[in-house]
């Protein structure tokens, strides 16, 4: 939003210093308190899952934890709802492919 | 959503009925307007209240707050009825400080279990907490108020699974809670009173809102003008949003609908078309609007999973309640959107009545309805207004005609409309449950919450309760140990 008003401007936010997480290995800046979904949106990322069947991209849909479209793998743990889970410093956030269990090898973490 | 509603309710009554014995405990599930009003009314009157909520802060969806660490100095810029929120917030802080209310945040309730003990009826509220939502937590209570709110109804159209297409409420939640916008240029579309504040909020936060597309027409409003005019405060609120949108030069397209969302891997544009009086697309009226965000909604659906598990009777999609907000299950009250979607002012009134009633009955007294006169009046007005709004903003007829065979209807299981049409047309399914068994529509992660209305509409049957045994996914390990868990208190 170069030069444009932002939501942070609107509420005159003075967030604490940003910290760093990674999305698919690339560094992204995260404001403290943001969910993984909010952090990814801030970084310009709107899709972080591919569906099990046709491999279509998905991101946030309902935004309140009902639809499960925003599932994501965080620190090796798949099926986290990005709209509910808070981003923490150093988080390793990765695109979830299908059930996300191919990457973890096992049925762990369910 | 009146500015004045709820101001009338007292929060200063003496602690009647506390008596000599231990205070009876009330679990209030949900910390939105209904749950907060219920918890405060009950605590002030002497109940010991545990307020259990999935959010990190109280407020629910309507009063969703930015994370504290974001340091918002003027969060009210994203809200209406801020003074009501301040009163609820401060009331909650007071009641927590005096020990009458315990507020469990980040607790995701998956089941409420009724215990039939010798004399009294009791309840176990099962929740998951912690970032991973795997730590079990159990709260024991003598009675329960279900203030579980609602979620968005979205009817499908080609392209609605593209990243960039979000629910109207979801866009608002991300804005209010995370202070983020998804993209630069948004279209807000569908039907219902929520679209106005969502479009106004996105525009004021810096998004270019390329259009607000509402399938209801001015003639719908005119037809119900007399009923609506009985609620001037609500009309003023709506007019305020419209004025703000006009000031920001947001084009308002009434009696129009989205017929398709386009993009290669992400939303790039939507096709909007005019509707005739029957709700059919007018051929040749299609217009392409470039955008990277489409916030879409067709009204809200009550969250009734916990009520259904408890065996509460439903009326249509909502939990049935009596004048005291009691369900037909002894010891269970319900308030707010779960009993019928009607907005924050109605939720506050219902929550207040539920809290008053529950406290009196827990103390073994017959409540005196005169004690909640103001709230009862507000509730009657709210329900009357909502009946008028529902008539104006009914999802348009013939929406299914734009659902192409290739359109994904069940987002979780990726079931296309062709499969549902085949189940109905060739395999003889006449209800959503049979369609589900034949196609897997509704068997995925969200358990049919997103596709339920669409499947019902395409099948030509009424949406029916889904009877989900659990309100949220529960790890098998938690279920296996559930019998061993001791209540927190």
Coordinates of C-alpha atoms in Angstrom, one line a residue:
Chain A
X1 CA 0.0 0.0 0.0
X2 CA 2.7 2.5 -1.0
X3 CA 1.8 5.9 0.3
X4 CA -1.8 4.7 0.9
X5 CA -3.7 4.6 4.2
X6 CA -3.4 1.3 5.9
X7 CA -5.4 -0.4 8.6
X8 CA -2.6 0.3 11.0
X9 CA -2.9 4.0 10.2
X10 CA -6.6 3.9 10.7
X11 CA -6.4 2.7 14.3
X12 CA -3.2 4.6 15.0
X13 CA -1.4 1.4 15.8
X14 CA 2.0 1.5 17.4
X15 CA 3.0 -2.2 17.3
X16 CA 6.0 -3.6 19.0
X17 CA 9.1 -4.2 16.8
X18 CA 8.5 -6.7 13.9
X19 CA 10.2 -10.0 14.1
X20 CA 11.1 -12.5 11.5
X21 CA 9.5 -15.8 10.4
X22 CA 9.9 -17.8 7.2
X23 CA 7.4 -18.8 4.6
X24 CA 8.6 -21.6 2.4
X25 CA 12.1 -20.6 3.4
X26 CA 11.9 -16.9 2.6
X27 CA 12.0 -14.4 5.4
X28 CA 8.9 -12.5 6.2
X29 CA 8.3 -9.7 8.7
X30 CA 5.7 -10.3 11.4
X31 CA 4.1 -7.8 13.7
X32 CA 3.7 -9.1 17.2
X33 CA 0.2 -10.4 17.9
X34 CA -0.6 -11.3 14.3
X35 CA -2.0 -14.6 13.3
X36 CA -0.1 -16.7 10.7
X37 CA -2.8 -15.6 8.2
X38 CA -2.4 -11.9 9.0
X39 CA 1.4 -12.2 8.7
X40 CA 1.1 -13.9 5.3
X41 CA -1.3 -11.3 4.0
X42 CA 1.0 -8.6 5.2
X43 CA 3.8 -10.3 3.2
X44 CA 1.6 -10.3 0.1
X45 CA 0.9 -14.1 0.3
X46 CA -2.7 -15.1 -0.2
X47 CA -2.4 -18.8 -0.9
X48 CA -0.5 -21.4 1.3
X49 CA -2.3 -24.7 0.7
X50 CA -2.9 -27.0 -2.2
X51 CA -5.9 -29.2 -2.1
X52 CA -5.7 -33.0 -1.8
X53 CA -7.6 -33.8 -5.0
X54 CA -6.7 -31.3 -7.7
X55 CA -3.9 -29.4 -6.1
X56 CA -5.7 -26.1 -6.3
X57 CA -4.3 -23.2 -4.2
X58 CA -6.3 -22.0 -1.2
X59 CA -5.9 -19.4 1.6
X60 CA -8.2 -17.7 4.0
X61 CA -11.9 -18.1 3.3
X62 CA -14.0 -17.7 6.5
X63 CA -11.3 -16.1 8.6
X64 CA -12.9 -17.4 11.9
X65 CA -11.8 -21.0 12.1
X66 CA -14.9 -22.6 10.6
X67 CA -14.0 -23.6 7.0
X68 CA -10.5 -25.1 7.3
X69 CA -9.5 -23.7 4.0
X70 CA -6.4 -21.9 5.4
X71 CA -4.7 -25.0 6.7
X72 CA -0.9 -24.6 6.8
X73 CA 2.2 -26.3 8.1
X74 CA 3.9 -24.5 11.0
X75 CA 7.2 -25.9 12.4
X76 CA 6.6 -29.2 10.7
X77 CA 3.1 -29.6 12.1
X78 CA 0.4 -29.7 9.3
X79 CA -3.3 -28.8 9.5
X80 CA -2.9 -25.6 11.5
X81 CA -5.6 -23.1 10.9
X82 CA -3.7 -20.0 9.8
X83 CA -6.5 -17.7 10.8
X84 CA -6.4 -18.9 14.4
X85 CA -2.8 -19.7 15.2
X86 CA -0.5 -16.8 16.2
X87 CA 2.8 -16.4 14.4
X88 CA 5.8 -16.6 16.7
X89 CA 9.4 -15.4 16.1
X90 CA 11.3 -17.8 14.0
X91 CA 8.3 -19.8 12.9
X92 CA 8.9 -22.1 9.9
X93 CA 5.7 -21.6 7.9
X94 CA 5.3 -23.8 4.9
X95 CA 2.8 -24.4 2.1
X96 CA 0.7 -27.4 3.0
X97 CA 0.3 -29.9 0.1
X98 CA -2.7 -32.1 0.4
X99 CA -3.0 -33.5 3.9
X100 CA 0.5 -32.2 4.7
X101 CA 1.6 -35.6 5.9
X102 CA 3.8 -36.4 3.0
X103 CA 6.2 -33.8 4.2
X104 CA 6.2 -35.1 7.8
X105 CA 6.7 -38.7 6.6
X106 CA 4.3 -40.1 9.2
X107 CA 0.8 -39.6 10.4
X108 CA 2.4 -37.6 13.2
X109 CA 1.0 -34.4 14.5
X110 CA -2.7 -35.0 14.0
Chain B
X1 CA -27.9 -2.6 15.8
X2 CA -29.2 0.3 17.6
X3 CA -26.9 2.8 19.2
X4 CA -29.3 3.2 22.2
X5 CA -30.2 -0.4 22.8
X6 CA -28.9 -2.0 25.9
X7 CA -28.0 1.3 27.6
X8 CA -31.1 0.8 29.7
X9 CA -30.0 -2.5 31.3
X10 CA -28.8 -2.2 34.8
X11 CA -25.6 -3.8 36.0
X12 CA -25.8 -2.6 39.5
X13 CA -28.4 -4.8 41.2
X14 CA -27.8 -6.2 44.6
X15 CA -26.8 -9.8 45.0
X16 CA -30.2 -11.2 45.5
X17 CA -30.6 -14.8 46.1
X18 CA -27.1 -15.6 47.0
X19 CA -28.3 -17.2 50.2
X20 CA -26.1 -19.0 52.6
X21 CA -25.0 -22.0 50.5
X22 CA -22.4 -22.2 47.9
X23 CA -23.3 -20.2 44.8
X24 CA -24.4 -22.2 41.8
X25 CA -22.1 -22.1 38.8
X26 CA -23.0 -21.0 35.3
X27 CA -20.9 -21.7 32.2
X28 CA -21.3 -19.2 29.5
X29 CA -19.9 -20.3 26.1
X30 CA -18.9 -17.5 23.8
X31 CA -17.7 -14.0 24.8
X32 CA -19.4 -12.0 22.1
X33 CA -22.2 -9.6 22.9
X34 CA -24.7 -12.3 24.0
X35 CA -22.2 -14.2 26.1
X36 CA -20.9 -11.0 27.8
X37 CA -24.3 -9.7 28.5
X38 CA -25.3 -13.1 30.0
X39 CA -22.1 -13.4 32.1
X40 CA -22.4 -9.9 33.5
X41 CA -26.1 -10.1 34.3
X42 CA -25.6 -13.5 36.0
X43 CA -22.5 -12.4 37.9
X44 CA -24.0 -9.2 39.2
X45 CA -27.0 -11.2 40.5
X46 CA -24.9 -13.7 42.4
X47 CA -24.0 -16.6 40.0
X48 CA -20.5 -17.9 39.8
X49 CA -19.7 -17.6 36.1
X50 CA -17.1 -19.2 33.9
X51 CA -17.0 -17.5 30.6
X52 CA -15.4 -19.8 28.0
X53 CA -14.3 -18.4 24.6
X54 CA -12.1 -19.3 21.7
X55 CA -10.8 -15.8 21.3
X56 CA -7.7 -14.4 22.9
X57 CA -9.8 -11.4 24.1
X58 CA -13.5 -11.0 24.7
X59 CA -15.7 -9.4 22.1
X60 CA -16.6 -12.2 19.7
X61 CA -16.8 -11.4 16.0
X62 CA -18.8 -8.1 16.4
X63 CA -16.4 -6.6 18.9
X64 CA -13.3 -8.4 17.7
X65 CA -10.3 -6.5 19.0
X66 CA -6.8 -6.2 17.4
X67 CA -4.2 -8.2 19.3
X68 CA -2.9 -6.1 22.2
X69 CA 0.7 -6.2 20.9
X70 CA -0.4 -4.3 17.8
X71 CA -0.8 -1.3 20.0
X72 CA -4.0 0.2 18.4
X73 CA -4.6 3.5 20.0
X74 CA -7.9 4.1 18.2
X75 CA -9.5 0.6 17.7
X76 CA -12.9 2.3 17.7
X77 CA -12.2 3.5 14.1
X78 CA -13.1 -0.1 13.1
X79 CA -16.2 -0.4 15.3
X80 CA -19.7 0.8 15.9
X81 CA -21.3 1.1 19.3
X82 CA -17.9 1.5 20.9
X83 CA -19.4 2.8 24.2
X84 CA -21.4 -0.3 24.6
X85 CA -18.2 -2.3 24.1
X86 CA -16.4 -0.2 26.7
X87 CA -19.2 -0.9 29.2
X88 CA -19.1 -4.6 28.5
X89 CA -15.3 -4.7 28.7
X90 CA -15.1 -2.7 31.9
X91 CA -17.9 -4.7 33.4
X92 CA -16.1 -7.9 32.6
X93 CA -12.9 -6.6 34.2
X94 CA -14.8 -5.7 37.3
X95 CA -16.4 -9.0 37.7
X96 CA -13.1 -10.8 37.0
X97 CA -11.5 -8.7 39.7
X98 CA -14.1 -9.6 42.2
X99 CA -13.8 -13.2 41.4
X100 CA -17.4 -13.6 40.2
X101 CA -16.4 -14.3 36.6
X102 CA -13.6 -16.6 35.5
X103 CA -12.7 -15.9 31.8
X104 CA -11.1 -18.8 30.0
X105 CA -9.7 -17.4 26.7
X106 CA -8.3 -19.5 23.8
X107 CA -10.7 -22.4 24.9
X108 CA -12.3 -24.1 22.0
X109 CA -15.4 -25.9 23.2
X110 CA -16.0 -29.1 21.3
X111 CA -18.8 -30.7 23.4
X112 CA -21.1 -30.0 26.3
X113 CA -22.0 -33.1 28.2
X114 CA -25.1 -33.4 30.4
X115 CA -24.7 -35.3 33.6
X116 CA -27.8 -36.7 35.2
X117 CA -26.9 -36.9 38.9
X118 CA -29.3 -37.8 41.7
X119 CA -31.0 -34.5 42.2
X120 CA -29.4 -31.8 40.2
X121 CA -28.5 -31.6 36.6
X122 CA -24.9 -30.8 35.8
X123 CA -22.8 -30.2 32.8
X124 CA -19.3 -30.8 31.7
X125 CA -18.0 -28.4 29.2
X126 CA -15.2 -29.9 27.2
X127 CA -12.7 -27.6 25.5
X128 CA -9.3 -27.7 23.9
X129 CA -6.8 -24.9 24.6
X130 CA -3.3 -23.8 23.8
X131 CA -1.9 -22.8 20.4
X132 CA -2.1 -26.4 19.1
X133 CA -5.6 -26.8 20.6
X134 CA -4.7 -30.2 21.9
X135 CA -4.7 -29.6 25.7
X136 CA -8.0 -30.8 27.1
X137 CA -9.9 -28.7 29.6
X138 CA -13.1 -29.5 31.4
X139 CA -15.4 -27.1 33.3
X140 CA -18.1 -28.3 35.5
X141 CA -21.2 -26.2 35.8
X142 CA -24.8 -26.4 37.1
X143 CA -26.2 -24.6 34.1
X144 CA -25.1 -23.5 30.7
X145 CA -25.7 -20.5 28.5
X146 CA -24.9 -21.2 24.8
X147 CA -23.9 -17.9 23.1
X148 CA -22.1 -19.5 20.2
X149 CA -22.8 -17.0 17.5
X150 CA -22.9 -17.5 13.8
X151 CA -20.8 -18.0 10.7
X152 CA -21.2 -16.9 7.2
X153 CA -23.4 -18.4 4.6
X154 CA -21.9 -18.3 1.1
X155 CA -23.5 -19.7 -2.0
X156 CA -21.2 -21.0 -4.6
X157 CA -20.4 -19.6 -8.0
X158 CA -17.7 -20.4 -10.6
X159 CA -14.3 -19.3 -9.2
X160 CA -15.4 -19.0 -5.6
X161 CA -12.5 -21.2 -4.4
X162 CA -9.8 -18.9 -5.8
X163 CA -7.5 -17.4 -3.3
X164 CA -8.6 -13.8 -3.0
X165 CA -12.3 -14.8 -2.5
X166 CA -13.1 -14.6 1.2
X167 CA -16.3 -14.3 3.2
X168 CA -17.4 -10.8 4.0
X169 CA -17.2 -11.6 7.7
X170 CA -13.8 -13.1 7.2
X171 CA -12.5 -10.0 5.6
X172 CA -13.9 -8.0 8.5
X173 CA -12.4 -10.3 11.1
X174 CA -8.9 -10.1 9.5
X175 CA -9.2 -6.4 9.4
X176 CA -10.5 -5.9 13.0
X177 CA -8.2 -8.6 14.5
X178 CA -5.0 -8.6 12.4
X179 CA -5.3 -5.0 11.0
X180 CA -4.6 -6.4 7.5
X181 CA -6.1 -6.2 4.1
X182 CA -5.7 -9.0 1.6
X183 CA -5.1 -6.9 -1.5
X184 CA -5.6 -3.5 -2.9
X185 CA -8.8 -3.6 -4.8
X186 CA -11.9 -5.2 -3.3
X187 CA -15.4 -6.0 -4.4
X188 CA -18.0 -6.7 -1.7
X189 CA -20.9 -8.8 -2.9
X190 CA -23.8 -11.0 -2.0
X191 CA -26.7 -9.9 0.1
X192 CA -27.5 -8.7 3.6
X193 CA -26.9 -5.9 6.1
X194 CA -23.3 -7.1 6.8
X195 CA -22.1 -6.0 3.4
X196 CA -22.4 -2.3 4.1
X197 CA -20.1 -2.1 7.2
X198 CA -17.7 -4.5 5.6
X199 CA -17.4 -2.3 2.5
X200 CA -17.1 0.8 4.6
X201 CA -14.5 -0.8 6.8
X202 CA -12.3 -2.0 3.9
X203 CA -12.6 1.4 2.3
X204 CA -11.7 3.4 5.4
X205 CA -8.7 1.1 6.0
X206 CA -7.2 1.9 2.6
X207 CA -8.6 -0.7 0.2
X208 CA -10.1 0.6 -3.1
X209 CA -13.6 -0.8 -3.0
X210 CA -14.4 -1.2 -6.7
X211 CA -18.1 -2.0 -6.1
X212 CA -20.6 -3.1 -3.5
X213 CA -22.8 -5.6 -5.3
X214 CA -26.2 -6.4 -3.5
X215 CA -28.6 -8.8 -5.1
X216 CA -31.6 -7.2 -3.3
X217 CA -33.1 -4.3 -5.1
X218 CA -34.6 -1.0 -4.1
X219 CA -38.0 -2.5 -4.8
X220 CA -37.3 -5.1 -2.0
X221 CA -36.7 -2.2 0.4
X222 CA -39.8 -0.3 -0.8
X223 CA -42.0 -3.4 -0.3
X224 CA -41.1 -3.5 3.3
X225 CA -40.8 0.3 3.8
X226 CA -43.5 0.5 6.4
X227 CA -42.1 -2.3 8.6
X228 CA -38.6 -0.9 8.3
X229 CA -39.7 2.7 9.0
X230 CA -40.6 1.5 12.5
X231 CA -36.9 1.3 13.2
X232 CA -35.5 4.7 12.4
X233 CA -32.3 4.2 14.4
X234 CA -31.4 1.2 12.3
X235 CA -32.2 3.0 9.1
X236 CA -30.0 5.9 10.2
X237 CA -27.1 3.5 10.8
X238 CA -27.6 1.9 7.4
X239 CA -27.8 5.4 5.8
X240 CA -24.6 6.3 7.5
X241 CA -22.7 3.4 5.9
X242 CA -24.2 4.3 2.5
X243 CA -23.1 8.0 2.9
X244 CA -19.6 6.9 3.8
X245 CA -19.4 4.6 0.8
X246 CA -20.7 7.5 -1.4
X247 CA -18.1 9.8 0.1
X248 CA -15.4 7.3 -0.8
X249 CA -17.0 7.0 -4.3
X250 CA -17.8 3.3 -4.0
X251 CA -20.2 2.3 -6.7
X252 CA -23.3 0.7 -5.2
X253 CA -24.9 -1.9 -7.5
X254 CA -28.2 -3.0 -6.2
X255 CA -30.0 -5.9 -7.8
X256 CA -26.7 -7.2 -9.2
X257 CA -24.8 -10.4 -8.5
X258 CA -21.4 -12.0 -9.0
X259 CA -21.8 -14.7 -11.7
X260 CA -18.1 -15.6 -11.8
X261 CA -14.7 -15.0 -10.3
X262 CA -11.7 -15.3 -12.6
X263 CA -8.0 -15.7 -12.1
X264 CA -5.0 -17.9 -12.7
X265 CA -4.2 -19.3 -9.3
X266 CA -5.6 -16.1 -7.6
X267 CA -8.5 -13.8 -8.0
X268 CA -8.0 -11.2 -10.8
X269 CA -11.5 -10.1 -11.7
X270 CA -15.2 -10.8 -11.2
X271 CA -18.1 -10.8 -13.6
X272 CA -21.1 -8.9 -12.3
X273 CA -24.5 -9.0 -13.9
X274 CA -27.8 -7.3 -13.4
X275 CA -30.8 -9.3 -12.1
X276 CA -34.3 -9.1 -13.2
X277 CA -37.2 -8.9 -10.7
X278 CA -37.3 -12.7 -10.5
X279 CA -33.6 -12.8 -9.6
X280 CA -32.4 -14.1 -12.9
X281 CA -29.4 -12.7 -14.7
X282 CA -30.3 -10.3 -17.4
X283 CA -28.5 -11.5 -20.6
X284 CA -26.0 -9.0 -21.9
X285 CA -25.6 -7.1 -18.7
X286 CA -22.4 -8.8 -17.6
X287 CA -19.5 -6.5 -16.7
X288 CA -16.0 -7.4 -15.7
X289 CA -14.5 -5.7 -12.6
X290 CA -10.8 -6.1 -11.9
X291 CA -10.0 -6.8 -8.3
X292 CA -7.8 -9.0 -6.1
X293 CA -10.2 -9.4 -3.3
X294 CA -13.8 -10.5 -3.3
X295 CA -15.6 -10.4 0.0
X296 CA -18.8 -12.3 -0.4
X297 CA -21.7 -13.3 1.9
X298 CA -25.3 -14.3 1.8
X299 CA -26.3 -13.9 5.4
X300 CA -25.3 -15.8 8.5
X301 CA -26.0 -19.2 9.9
X302 CA -26.4 -19.9 13.7
X303 CA -23.8 -22.1 15.4
X304 CA -25.9 -24.8 16.8
X305 CA -23.6 -27.8 17.2
X306 CA -23.4 -27.7 21.0
X307 CA -27.1 -27.2 21.3
X308 CA -27.8 -30.1 19.0
X309 CA -25.4 -32.4 20.9
X310 CA -27.3 -31.5 24.1
X311 CA -30.6 -32.4 22.3
X312 CA -32.0 -28.9 22.2
X313 CA -34.9 -28.4 19.9
X314 CA -34.2 -26.3 16.8
X315 CA -36.6 -24.1 14.9
X316 CA -35.4 -23.9 11.3
X317 CA -31.6 -23.3 11.6
X318 CA -31.7 -21.8 15.1
X319 CA -32.0 -23.0 18.7
X320 CA -35.5 -22.7 19.9
X321 CA -35.9 -20.7 23.2
X322 CA -38.8 -19.5 25.4
X323 CA -39.3 -16.0 26.7
X324 CA -36.6 -16.6 29.3
X325 CA -34.1 -17.7 26.6
X326 CA -34.4 -21.3 27.9
X327 CA -34.0 -24.2 25.5
X328 CA -36.1 -27.2 26.0
X329 CA -33.3 -29.0 27.8
X330 CA -33.3 -28.3 31.5
X331 CA -30.4 -26.2 32.6
X332 CA -29.5 -24.9 29.1
X333 CA -30.1 -21.4 28.0
X334 CA -29.2 -19.9 24.6
X335 CA -28.8 -16.3 23.4
X336 CA -27.7 -14.3 20.5
X337 CA -27.1 -15.4 17.0
X338 CA -27.4 -19.1 17.9
X339 CA -31.2 -18.5 18.5
X340 CA -31.6 -16.6 15.2
X341 CA -29.3 -14.2 13.5
X342 CA -30.3 -10.7 14.5
X343 CA -27.3 -8.5 15.3
X344 CA -25.5 -7.2 18.3
X345 CA -28.3 -5.3 20.0
X346 CA -30.6 -8.2 19.9
X347 CA -27.8 -10.5 21.2
X348 CA -27.2 -8.1 24.1
X349 CA -30.9 -8.2 25.1
X350 CA -31.1 -11.9 24.8
X351 CA -27.9 -12.5 26.7
X352 CA -29.1 -10.2 29.5
X353 CA -32.4 -12.1 29.8
X354 CA -30.6 -15.4 29.8
X355 CA -28.2 -14.4 32.5
X356 CA -31.0 -13.0 34.7
X357 CA -33.2 -16.1 34.2
X358 CA -30.4 -18.6 34.8
X359 CA -29.3 -16.9 38.0
X360 CA -32.8 -16.9 39.4
X361 CA -33.5 -20.5 38.5
X362 CA -30.2 -21.7 39.8
X363 CA -31.1 -20.1 43.1
X364 CA -34.4 -22.0 43.0
X365 CA -36.5 -18.9 42.4
X366 CA -39.1 -18.2 39.8
X367 CA -37.7 -15.2 37.9
X368 CA -39.8 -12.1 37.6
X369 CA -39.8 -11.0 34.0
X370 CA -40.4 -7.4 35.1
X371 CA -36.7 -7.5 36.1
X372 CA -35.7 -7.5 32.5
X373 CA -38.4 -5.3 31.0
X374 CA -36.1 -3.0 29.0
X375 CA -34.2 -6.0 27.5
X376 CA -37.5 -7.7 26.6
X377 CA -38.6 -4.6 24.8
X378 CA -35.3 -4.4 23.0
X379 CA -35.6 -8.0 22.1
X380 CA -39.1 -7.6 20.7
X381 CA -38.0 -4.7 18.6
X382 CA -34.9 -6.5 17.4
X383 CA -36.8 -9.6 16.3
X384 CA -39.4 -7.5 14.5
X385 CA -36.7 -5.6 12.6
X386 CA -34.9 -8.7 11.7
X387 CA -38.0 -10.2 10.3
X388 CA -38.3 -7.2 8.0
X389 CA -34.6 -7.4 7.0
X390 CA -34.8 -11.1 6.2
X391 CA -37.6 -10.4 3.8
X392 CA -35.5 -7.7 2.1
X393 CA -32.3 -9.6 1.9
X394 CA -33.4 -13.2 1.1
X395 CA -30.7 -14.7 -1.1
X396 CA -31.8 -14.3 -4.7
X397 CA -33.8 -17.0 -6.4
X398 CA -32.2 -18.8 -9.2
X399 CA -28.6 -18.5 -7.9
X400 CA -28.1 -22.2 -8.7
X401 CA -28.5 -21.4 -12.4
X402 CA -25.1 -19.8 -12.4
X403 CA -23.5 -22.8 -10.7
X404 CA -21.8 -24.6 -13.6
X405 CA -21.3 -28.3 -13.5
X406 CA -17.5 -27.8 -12.9
X407 CA -18.1 -25.4 -10.0
X408 CA -16.7 -26.9 -6.8
X409 CA -19.5 -27.0 -4.2
X410 CA -17.9 -28.8 -1.3
X411 CA -14.6 -26.9 -0.8
X412 CA -13.1 -29.5 1.5
X413 CA -13.8 -32.7 -0.5
X414 CA -13.7 -30.8 -3.9
X415 CA -17.1 -32.1 -5.0
X416 CA -18.3 -30.4 -8.2
X417 CA -21.9 -29.5 -8.8
X418 CA -22.0 -32.1 -11.5
X419 CA -21.7 -34.8 -8.9
X420 CA -24.4 -33.4 -6.8
X421 CA -26.7 -33.0 -9.8
X422 CA -25.9 -36.6 -10.8
X423 CA -26.8 -37.8 -7.3
X424 CA -30.2 -36.0 -7.5
X425 CA -31.0 -36.6 -11.2
X426 CA -29.7 -40.1 -11.8
X427 CA -29.2 -41.7 -8.4
X428 CA -32.4 -40.5 -6.9
X429 CA -31.1 -38.6 -3.9
X430 CA -33.8 -36.3 -2.4
X431 CA -32.1 -35.0 0.7
X432 CA -28.7 -33.6 1.6
X433 CA -27.7 -36.6 3.7
X434 CA -28.1 -39.0 0.8
X435 CA -26.2 -36.6 -1.4
X436 CA -23.4 -36.5 1.2
X437 CA -23.2 -40.3 1.2
X438 CA -23.1 -40.5 -2.5
X439 CA -20.7 -37.7 -3.2
X440 CA -18.8 -36.9 0.0
X441 CA -20.1 -33.4 -0.1
X442 CA -20.0 -32.3 3.6
X443 CA -17.7 -35.1 4.8
X444 CA -14.5 -33.0 4.9
X445 CA -12.8 -30.8 7.5
X446 CA -15.6 -28.3 7.9
X447 CA -18.3 -31.0 8.1
X448 CA -20.6 -29.3 5.7
X449 CA -20.7 -25.9 7.3
X450 CA -19.6 -24.2 4.1
X451 CA -21.4 -26.3 1.5
X452 CA -24.6 -27.2 3.5
X453 CA -26.8 -24.4 2.1
X454 CA -25.5 -25.0 -1.4
X455 CA -26.0 -28.7 -1.4
X456 CA -29.6 -28.2 0.0
X457 CA -30.3 -25.6 -2.7
X458 CA -29.0 -27.8 -5.5
X459 CA -30.8 -30.8 -4.2
X460 CA -34.0 -28.8 -3.9
X461 CA -34.6 -29.6 -0.2
X462 CA -34.6 -27.5 3.0
X463 CA -31.3 -27.2 4.9
X464 CA -31.6 -29.5 7.9
X465 CA -29.6 -29.7 11.1
X466 CA -26.4 -31.7 10.6
X467 CA -26.2 -33.3 14.1
X468 CA -22.4 -33.1 14.3
X469 CA -21.3 -35.0 17.5
X470 CA -18.4 -32.6 18.0
X471 CA -18.3 -28.9 17.4
X472 CA -14.6 -29.0 16.5
X473 CA -12.1 -31.5 15.5
X474 CA -10.8 -33.4 18.5
X475 CA -7.5 -35.3 18.7
X476 CA -8.1 -39.0 19.2
X477 CA -5.8 -39.0 22.2
X478 CA -8.0 -36.4 23.9
X479 CA -11.1 -38.5 23.2
X480 CA -9.4 -41.6 24.5
X481 CA -8.5 -39.9 27.8
X482 CA -11.8 -37.9 28.1
X483 CA -13.2 -40.2 30.8
X484 CA -10.2 -39.7 32.9
X485 CA -10.2 -35.9 32.9
X486 CA -11.2 -34.3 36.1
X487 CA -12.9 -30.9 36.0
X488 CA -10.8 -27.9 36.5
X489 CA -12.7 -27.0 39.6

